[in-house]
Tab-separated table of C-alpha atoms and ligand atoms in Angstrom:
chain	number	residue	atom	x	y	z
A	258	UNK	CA	-7.424	20.843	-5.649
A	259	UNK	CA	-9.738	19.769	-2.847
A	260	UNK	CA	-10.999	16.369	-1.808
A	261	UNK	CA	-13.873	17.905	0.166
A	262	UNK	CA	-16.940	15.688	0.135
A	263	UNK	CA	-14.929	12.612	-0.923
A	264	UNK	CA	-14.925	9.414	1.098
A	265	UNK	CA	-11.569	7.631	1.149
A	266	UNK	CA	-10.628	4.201	2.466
A	267	UNK	CA	-6.956	3.526	3.237
A	268	UNK	CA	-6.099	-0.037	4.246
A	269	UNK	CA	-3.192	-0.611	6.630
A	270	UNK	CA	-3.523	3.008	7.769
A	271	UNK	CA	-3.039	2.345	11.493
A	272	UNK	CA	0.718	2.834	11.073
A	273	UNK	CA	3.556	3.581	8.690
A	274	UNK	CA	3.038	4.826	5.135
A	275	UNK	CA	-0.728	4.244	5.331
A	276	UNK	CA	-1.030	6.701	8.214
A	277	UNK	CA	0.831	9.347	6.186
A	278	UNK	CA	-1.454	8.705	3.200
A	279	UNK	CA	-4.559	8.989	5.411
A	280	UNK	CA	-3.305	12.249	6.876
A	281	UNK	CA	-2.484	13.700	3.473
A	282	UNK	CA	-5.934	12.879	2.035
A	283	UNK	CA	-7.684	14.156	5.180
A	284	UNK	CA	-5.730	17.410	5.091
A	285	UNK	CA	-7.127	17.981	1.608
A	286	UNK	CA	-10.685	17.430	2.866
A	287	UNK	CA	-11.430	13.732	2.349
A	288	UNK	CA	-13.433	11.868	4.966
A	289	UNK	CA	-11.234	8.948	5.978
A	290	UNK	CA	-12.029	5.360	6.818
A	291	UNK	CA	-8.962	3.774	8.375
A	292	UNK	CA	-9.100	0.028	7.694
A	293	UNK	CA	-6.575	-2.085	9.549
A	294	UNK	CA	-6.150	-5.364	11.384
A	295	UNK	CA	-4.665	-3.418	14.321
A	296	UNK	CA	-6.250	-0.553	16.230
A	297	UNK	CA	-6.312	2.626	14.158
A	298	UNK	CA	-7.057	5.044	17.009
A	299	UNK	CA	-3.676	6.807	16.738
A	300	UNK	CA	-4.289	7.578	13.048
A	301	UNK	CA	-7.841	8.746	13.741
A	302	UNK	CA	-6.507	11.046	16.486
A	303	UNK	CA	-3.771	12.369	14.185
A	304	UNK	CA	-6.318	13.127	11.441
A	305	UNK	CA	-8.666	14.864	13.872
A	306	UNK	CA	-5.745	16.855	15.297
A	307	UNK	CA	-5.235	18.463	11.867
A	308	UNK	CA	-8.968	19.223	11.584
A	309	UNK	CA	-9.838	16.239	9.408
A	310	UNK	CA	-12.498	13.557	9.745
A	311	UNK	CA	-11.683	9.887	10.235
A	312	UNK	CA	-13.101	6.690	11.657
A	313	UNK	CA	-11.489	3.323	12.229
A	314	UNK	CA	-13.016	0.089	10.984
A	315	UNK	CA	-11.280	-3.181	11.800
A	316	UNK	CA	-10.471	-5.233	8.725
A	317	UNK	CA	-8.212	-8.196	8.081
A	318	UNK	CA	-7.815	-7.870	4.313
A	319	UNK	CA	-6.652	-11.483	4.024
A	320	UNK	CA	-9.944	-12.978	5.284
A	321	UNK	CA	-12.869	-12.984	2.873
A	322	UNK	CA	-15.538	-12.923	5.595
A	323	UNK	CA	-13.757	-10.079	7.423
A	324	UNK	CA	-13.569	-7.997	4.240
A	325	UNK	CA	-17.256	-8.659	3.568
A	326	UNK	CA	-18.141	-7.606	7.132
A	327	UNK	CA	-15.985	-4.493	6.683
A	328	UNK	CA	-17.755	-3.619	3.411
A	329	UNK	CA	-21.131	-4.023	5.141
A	330	UNK	CA	-19.995	-1.539	7.814
A	331	UNK	CA	-18.860	0.863	5.100
A	332	UNK	CA	-22.282	0.592	3.403
A	333	UNK	CA	-23.968	1.456	6.720
A	334	UNK	CA	-22.015	4.726	6.772
A	335	UNK	CA	-22.061	5.791	3.155
A	336	UNK	CA	-23.595	4.858	-0.184
A	337	UNK	CA	-20.523	5.930	-2.116
A	338	UNK	CA	-16.762	5.492	-1.853
A	339	UNK	CA	-14.619	7.799	-4.001
A	340	UNK	CA	-11.084	6.704	-3.143
A	341	UNK	CA	-9.564	3.361	-2.154
A	342	UNK	CA	-5.869	3.030	-1.308
A	343	UNK	CA	-4.771	-0.587	-0.932
A	344	UNK	CA	-1.746	-0.124	1.286
A	345	UNK	CA	-1.969	-3.015	3.807
A	346	UNK	CA	0.959	-5.340	3.361
A	347	UNK	CA	3.435	-7.600	5.155
A	348	UNK	CA	7.158	-8.216	4.657
A	349	UNK	CA	7.209	-11.977	4.666
A	350	UNK	CA	10.293	-13.748	6.015
A	351	UNK	CA	13.826	-13.517	4.642
A	352	UNK	CA	14.180	-16.886	2.893
A	353	UNK	CA	15.674	-18.115	-0.319
A	354	UNK	CA	12.945	-19.580	-2.523
A	355	UNK	CA	14.619	-23.008	-2.213
A	356	UNK	CA	14.127	-22.808	1.574
A	357	UNK	CA	10.637	-21.308	1.472
A	358	UNK	CA	7.962	-23.062	3.536
A	359	UNK	CA	4.710	-23.137	1.559
A	360	UNK	CA	2.795	-21.577	4.449
A	361	UNK	CA	5.123	-18.546	4.524
A	362	UNK	CA	4.838	-18.092	0.745
A	363	UNK	CA	1.056	-18.374	0.828
A	364	UNK	CA	0.695	-16.001	3.807
A	365	UNK	CA	2.539	-13.170	2.028
A	366	UNK	CA	0.555	-13.579	-1.182
A	367	UNK	CA	-2.646	-13.884	0.812
A	368	UNK	CA	-2.224	-10.501	2.511
A	369	UNK	CA	-0.444	-8.488	-0.194
A	370	UNK	CA	-2.210	-9.811	-3.302
A	371	UNK	CA	-5.417	-11.649	-2.410
A	372	UNK	CA	-6.180	-9.053	0.277
A	373	UNK	CA	-6.124	-6.300	-2.333
A	374	UNK	CA	-8.364	-8.314	-4.657
A	375	UNK	CA	-10.889	-8.937	-1.861
A	376	UNK	CA	-11.067	-5.281	-0.822
A	377	UNK	CA	-11.449	-4.101	-4.431
A	378	UNK	CA	-14.116	-6.743	-5.119
A	379	UNK	CA	-16.181	-5.663	-2.116
A	380	UNK	CA	-15.649	-1.881	-2.314
A	381	UNK	CA	-15.597	-1.123	-6.072
A	382	UNK	CA	-19.397	-1.626	-6.338
A	383	UNK	CA	-19.716	1.410	-4.031
A	384	UNK	CA	-17.729	3.368	-6.610
A	385	UNK	CA	-19.628	1.993	-9.600
A	386	UNK	CA	-23.023	2.870	-8.116
A	387	UNK	CA	-21.841	6.455	-7.585
A	388	UNK	CA	-20.451	6.872	-11.098
A	389	UNK	CA	-16.730	6.397	-10.539
A	390	UNK	CA	-13.718	6.464	-8.259
A	391	UNK	CA	-9.959	6.143	-7.893
A	392	UNK	CA	-7.990	3.150	-6.671
A	393	UNK	CA	-4.281	3.194	-5.804
A	394	UNK	CA	-2.373	0.026	-4.989
A	395	UNK	CA	0.830	0.351	-2.983
A	396	UNK	CA	3.336	-1.951	-4.670
A	397	UNK	CA	7.141	-1.609	-4.313
A	398	UNK	CA	10.399	-1.099	-6.181
A	399	UNK	CA	10.630	-4.905	-6.034
A	400	UNK	CA	7.617	-5.031	-8.359
A	401	UNK	CA	10.221	-3.980	-10.975
A	402	UNK	CA	13.140	-6.297	-10.147
A	403	UNK	CA	14.124	-9.478	-8.317
A	404	UNK	CA	15.575	-9.477	-4.792
A	405	UNK	CA	17.219	-12.492	-3.139
A	406	UNK	CA	15.630	-13.697	0.138
A	407	UNK	CA	12.337	-11.920	-0.630
A	408	UNK	CA	10.765	-14.159	-3.276
A	409	UNK	CA	7.298	-14.229	-1.697
A	410	UNK	CA	7.193	-10.452	-1.229
A	411	UNK	CA	8.633	-9.774	-4.703
A	412	UNK	CA	6.118	-12.115	-6.357
A	413	UNK	CA	3.239	-10.510	-4.464
A	414	UNK	CA	4.224	-7.011	-5.618
A	415	UNK	CA	4.868	-7.961	-9.282
A	416	UNK	CA	1.450	-9.634	-9.303
A	417	UNK	CA	-0.101	-6.522	-7.805
A	418	UNK	CA	1.015	-4.539	-10.867
A	419	UNK	CA	-0.550	-7.141	-13.172
A	420	UNK	CA	-3.766	-6.887	-11.205
A	421	UNK	CA	-3.572	-3.067	-11.342
A	422	UNK	CA	-3.422	-3.131	-15.147
A	423	UNK	CA	-6.240	-5.672	-15.389
A	424	UNK	CA	-8.483	-3.756	-12.989
A	425	UNK	CA	-7.758	-0.555	-14.917
A	426	UNK	CA	-9.107	-2.218	-18.072
A	427	UNK	CA	-12.061	-3.866	-16.317
A	428	UNK	CA	-13.176	-0.722	-14.476
A	429	UNK	CA	-12.419	2.053	-16.971
A	430	UNK	CA	-15.972	1.880	-18.346
A	431	UNK	CA	-17.281	2.578	-14.834
A	432	UNK	CA	-15.278	5.782	-14.485
A	433	UNK	CA	-12.793	4.176	-12.091
A	434	UNK	CA	-9.061	4.792	-12.544
A	435	UNK	CA	-6.663	2.234	-11.058
A	436	UNK	CA	-2.972	3.021	-10.568
A	437	UNK	CA	-0.054	1.948	-8.382
A	438	UNK	CA	2.928	3.431	-6.591
A	439	UNK	CA	6.270	1.628	-6.293
A	440	UNK	CA	8.231	3.066	-3.349
A	441	UNK	CA	11.867	2.379	-2.624
A	442	UNK	CA	12.867	1.715	1.020
A	443	UNK	CA	10.824	4.136	3.147
A	444	UNK	CA	12.069	5.567	6.454
A	445	UNK	CA	10.146	4.163	9.445
A	446	UNK	CA	9.910	1.303	11.925
A	447	UNK	CA	9.235	-1.288	9.291
A	448	UNK	CA	12.313	-0.600	7.178
A	449	UNK	CA	14.527	-1.078	10.230
A	450	UNK	CA	13.005	-4.548	10.664
A	451	UNK	CA	13.424	-5.306	6.956
A	452	UNK	CA	17.076	-4.212	6.978
A	453	UNK	CA	17.724	-6.307	10.092
A	454	UNK	CA	16.128	-9.259	8.305
A	455	UNK	CA	18.447	-8.774	5.311
A	456	UNK	CA	21.506	-8.233	7.519
A	457	UNK	CA	20.858	-11.549	9.269
A	458	UNK	CA	20.100	-13.474	6.073
A	459	UNK	CA	23.071	-12.023	4.139
A	460	UNK	CA	25.609	-12.138	7.011
A	461	UNK	CA	26.094	-8.345	6.978
A	462	UNK	CA	25.711	-5.695	9.667
A	463	UNK	CA	22.658	-3.486	9.861
A	464	UNK	CA	24.862	-0.441	9.183
A	465	UNK	CA	26.221	-2.123	6.009
A	466	UNK	CA	22.735	-2.803	4.694
A	467	UNK	CA	21.560	0.752	5.421
A	468	UNK	CA	24.654	2.223	3.769
A	469	UNK	CA	24.297	-0.026	0.706
A	470	UNK	CA	20.597	0.753	0.248
A	471	UNK	CA	21.263	4.482	0.422
A	472	UNK	CA	24.387	4.311	-1.768
A	473	UNK	CA	22.706	2.334	-4.566
A	474	UNK	CA	20.039	5.054	-4.834
A	475	UNK	CA	21.032	7.993	-7.083
A	476	UNK	CA	19.667	10.404	-4.437
A	477	UNK	CA	21.818	8.596	-1.785
A	478	UNK	CA	18.991	8.369	0.721
A	479	UNK	CA	15.850	6.448	1.645
A	480	UNK	CA	12.348	7.734	0.835
A	481	UNK	CA	10.193	9.715	3.286
A	482	UNK	CA	6.631	8.416	3.835
A	483	UNK	CA	5.215	11.846	2.956
A	484	UNK	CA	6.880	11.576	-0.454
A	485	UNK	CA	4.864	8.419	-1.122
A	486	UNK	CA	1.698	10.047	0.234
A	487	UNK	CA	2.171	13.003	-2.137
A	488	UNK	CA	2.253	10.702	-5.176
A	489	UNK	CA	-0.833	8.821	-3.947
A	490	UNK	CA	-2.535	12.213	-3.540
A	491	UNK	CA	-1.663	13.025	-7.162
A	492	UNK	CA	-3.076	9.694	-8.384
A	493	UNK	CA	-6.411	10.162	-6.566
A	494	UNK	CA	-6.761	13.764	-7.779
A	495	UNK	CA	-8.056	15.304	-10.989
A	496	UNK	CA	-4.458	16.258	-11.877
A	497	UNK	CA	-3.917	12.630	-13.010
A	498	UNK	CA	-7.227	12.423	-14.923
A	499	UNK	CA	-5.654	10.831	-18.028
A	500	UNK	CA	-3.804	8.122	-16.074
A	501	UNK	CA	-4.962	4.586	-15.449
A	502	UNK	CA	-3.094	1.277	-15.259
A	503	UNK	CA	0.127	3.123	-14.410
A	504	UNK	CA	2.767	2.431	-11.770
A	505	UNK	CA	4.784	5.409	-10.524
A	506	UNK	CA	8.222	4.799	-9.033
A	507	UNK	CA	9.030	6.737	-5.863
A	508	UNK	CA	12.581	5.463	-5.491
A	509	UNK	CA	14.982	8.410	-5.593
A	510	UNK	CA	15.916	7.390	-9.123
A	511	UNK	CA	16.815	3.776	-8.264
A	512	UNK	CA	14.204	2.352	-10.665
A	513	UNK	CA	13.817	4.179	-13.969
A	514	UNK	CA	11.595	1.859	-16.021
B	20	NAD	P1	3.867	-1.084	8.240
B	20	NAD	O1	4.130	-2.470	8.701
B	20	NAD	O2	4.436	0.074	8.982
B	20	NAD	O3	2.296	-0.854	8.108
B	20	NAD	C1	1.479	-1.824	7.482
B	20	NAD	C2	0.089	-1.712	8.029
B	20	NAD	O4	-0.698	-2.755	7.414
B	20	NAD	C3	0.022	-1.929	9.545
B	20	NAD	O5	-0.786	-0.944	10.145
B	20	NAD	C4	-0.595	-3.316	9.678
B	20	NAD	O6	-1.386	-3.492	10.859
B	20	NAD	C5	-1.459	-3.382	8.431
B	20	NAD	N1	-1.772	-4.772	8.056
B	20	NAD	C6	-0.926	-5.820	8.015
B	20	NAD	N2	-1.600	-6.940	7.690
B	20	NAD	C7	-2.904	-6.572	7.526
B	20	NAD	C8	-4.073	-7.280	7.203
B	20	NAD	N3	-4.072	-8.606	6.998
B	20	NAD	N4	-5.240	-6.590	7.113
B	20	NAD	C9	-5.268	-5.244	7.351
B	20	NAD	N5	-4.188	-4.538	7.676
B	20	NAD	C10	-3.009	-5.187	7.755
B	20	NAD	O7	4.355	-1.072	6.714
B	20	NAD	P2	4.660	0.148	5.738
B	20	NAD	O8	6.117	0.248	5.576
B	20	NAD	O9	3.888	1.322	6.129
B	20	NAD	O10	4.103	-0.471	4.358
B	20	NAD	C11	2.881	-0.090	3.788
B	20	NAD	C12	2.838	-0.623	2.368
B	20	NAD	O11	3.928	-0.089	1.621
B	20	NAD	C13	2.972	-2.134	2.277
B	20	NAD	O12	2.117	-2.619	1.262
B	20	NAD	C14	4.416	-2.324	1.895
B	20	NAD	O13	4.636	-3.540	1.227
B	20	NAD	C15	4.638	-1.139	0.991
B	20	NAD	N6	6.044	-0.737	0.859
B	20	NAD	C16	6.769	-0.392	1.962
B	20	NAD	C17	8.090	-0.004	1.798
B	20	NAD	C18	8.944	0.385	2.984
B	20	NAD	O14	10.142	0.571	2.805
B	20	NAD	N7	8.383	0.522	4.177
B	20	NAD	C19	8.658	0.048	0.514
B	20	NAD	C20	7.886	-0.300	-0.581
B	20	NAD	C21	6.563	-0.682	-0.395
C-alpha cells in the first residue's frame, strides 16, 4: 500500500526512532516534514538517499509560540497534512518521586505530553480541512506499568494514552484516526543513556541493567527501531482502517495487556 501523495509530519525525527519512522514513511512515498528542536539535516539526507522527499522545519514542541510558528511554516508549504507522528520526547532524570524537583517533573510533562497536545492542536485543522488524517503518538511500555525512578516519564506516557483515546473520540467525526505505539527498550544511543541512568540510580552495573532488561522480555532482546517504525506504518495505512484510540505494544511480549 502506497503513501504517495501524502504529507507526513514526524516530530523528533532528527535522530533515533523518529528518523527510522521518517525513513519508513518516505520509502513508501510520503513527503516528509522532519520537525525537531535539533538540526534534522541528517534525516533529510537519509530520506533523499533512498529516493524520498523530506524537508526539515525547526520546532520545539514544548513552546506554544514555536509550535504556532512551525504550523504557519507548514501552511506555507501545503494546505493539507495527512499523517502526524508525535514522537518527540525526553527521558527526564532518574529520581524517586519523593526526591523529584518540580521543575524536572514539569519539564518532562511539558515536552512529552503538552508538546503533543500543542502539535495536534495546531496541525489537526490541516487534516480536518482536507477531510481526514492519521495521528500516531509514540508512548512507551511504561504507559502500561509503573517504573521506579521514572515517575515523570511514566506519568507523561500514561497521560499520552488518555489523550490518545480522547482525541480519537473528538476527531473521529472528522475522519481522523488517532492511535499510539508502546515500545519496549529500543536499541540506540538513547537507551544506553537510559540504562546508565538506571544503573547509577539503582547501584547496578550497566551490564546488569542491560542483561535484566533483555532477560525480562520473553523474546530475550531489546526492540529494533525499524520494528517500531513498521507498526507506525501500519497505523497510518489503510490496513488499520477500523482502528482508532488503540495502543499497540511493541515490546517483545513483555507487555501483554
Ligand atoms: P532520541 O533522544 O534518540 O530522539 C528524540 C528526538 O526528539 C531527538 O531528535 C530530539 O532532538 C527530539 N526532541 C527532544 N525534545 C524536543 C522538543 N522539545 N521539540 C522537538 N523535538 C524534540 O529518543 P528515541 O529513543 O528515538 O525516542 C523517541 C520516542 O520514543 C520518545 O517519545 C520516547 O519517549 C519514545 N520511546 C523510546 C524508547 C527507547 O527505548 N528509546 C522506548 C519507548 C518509547
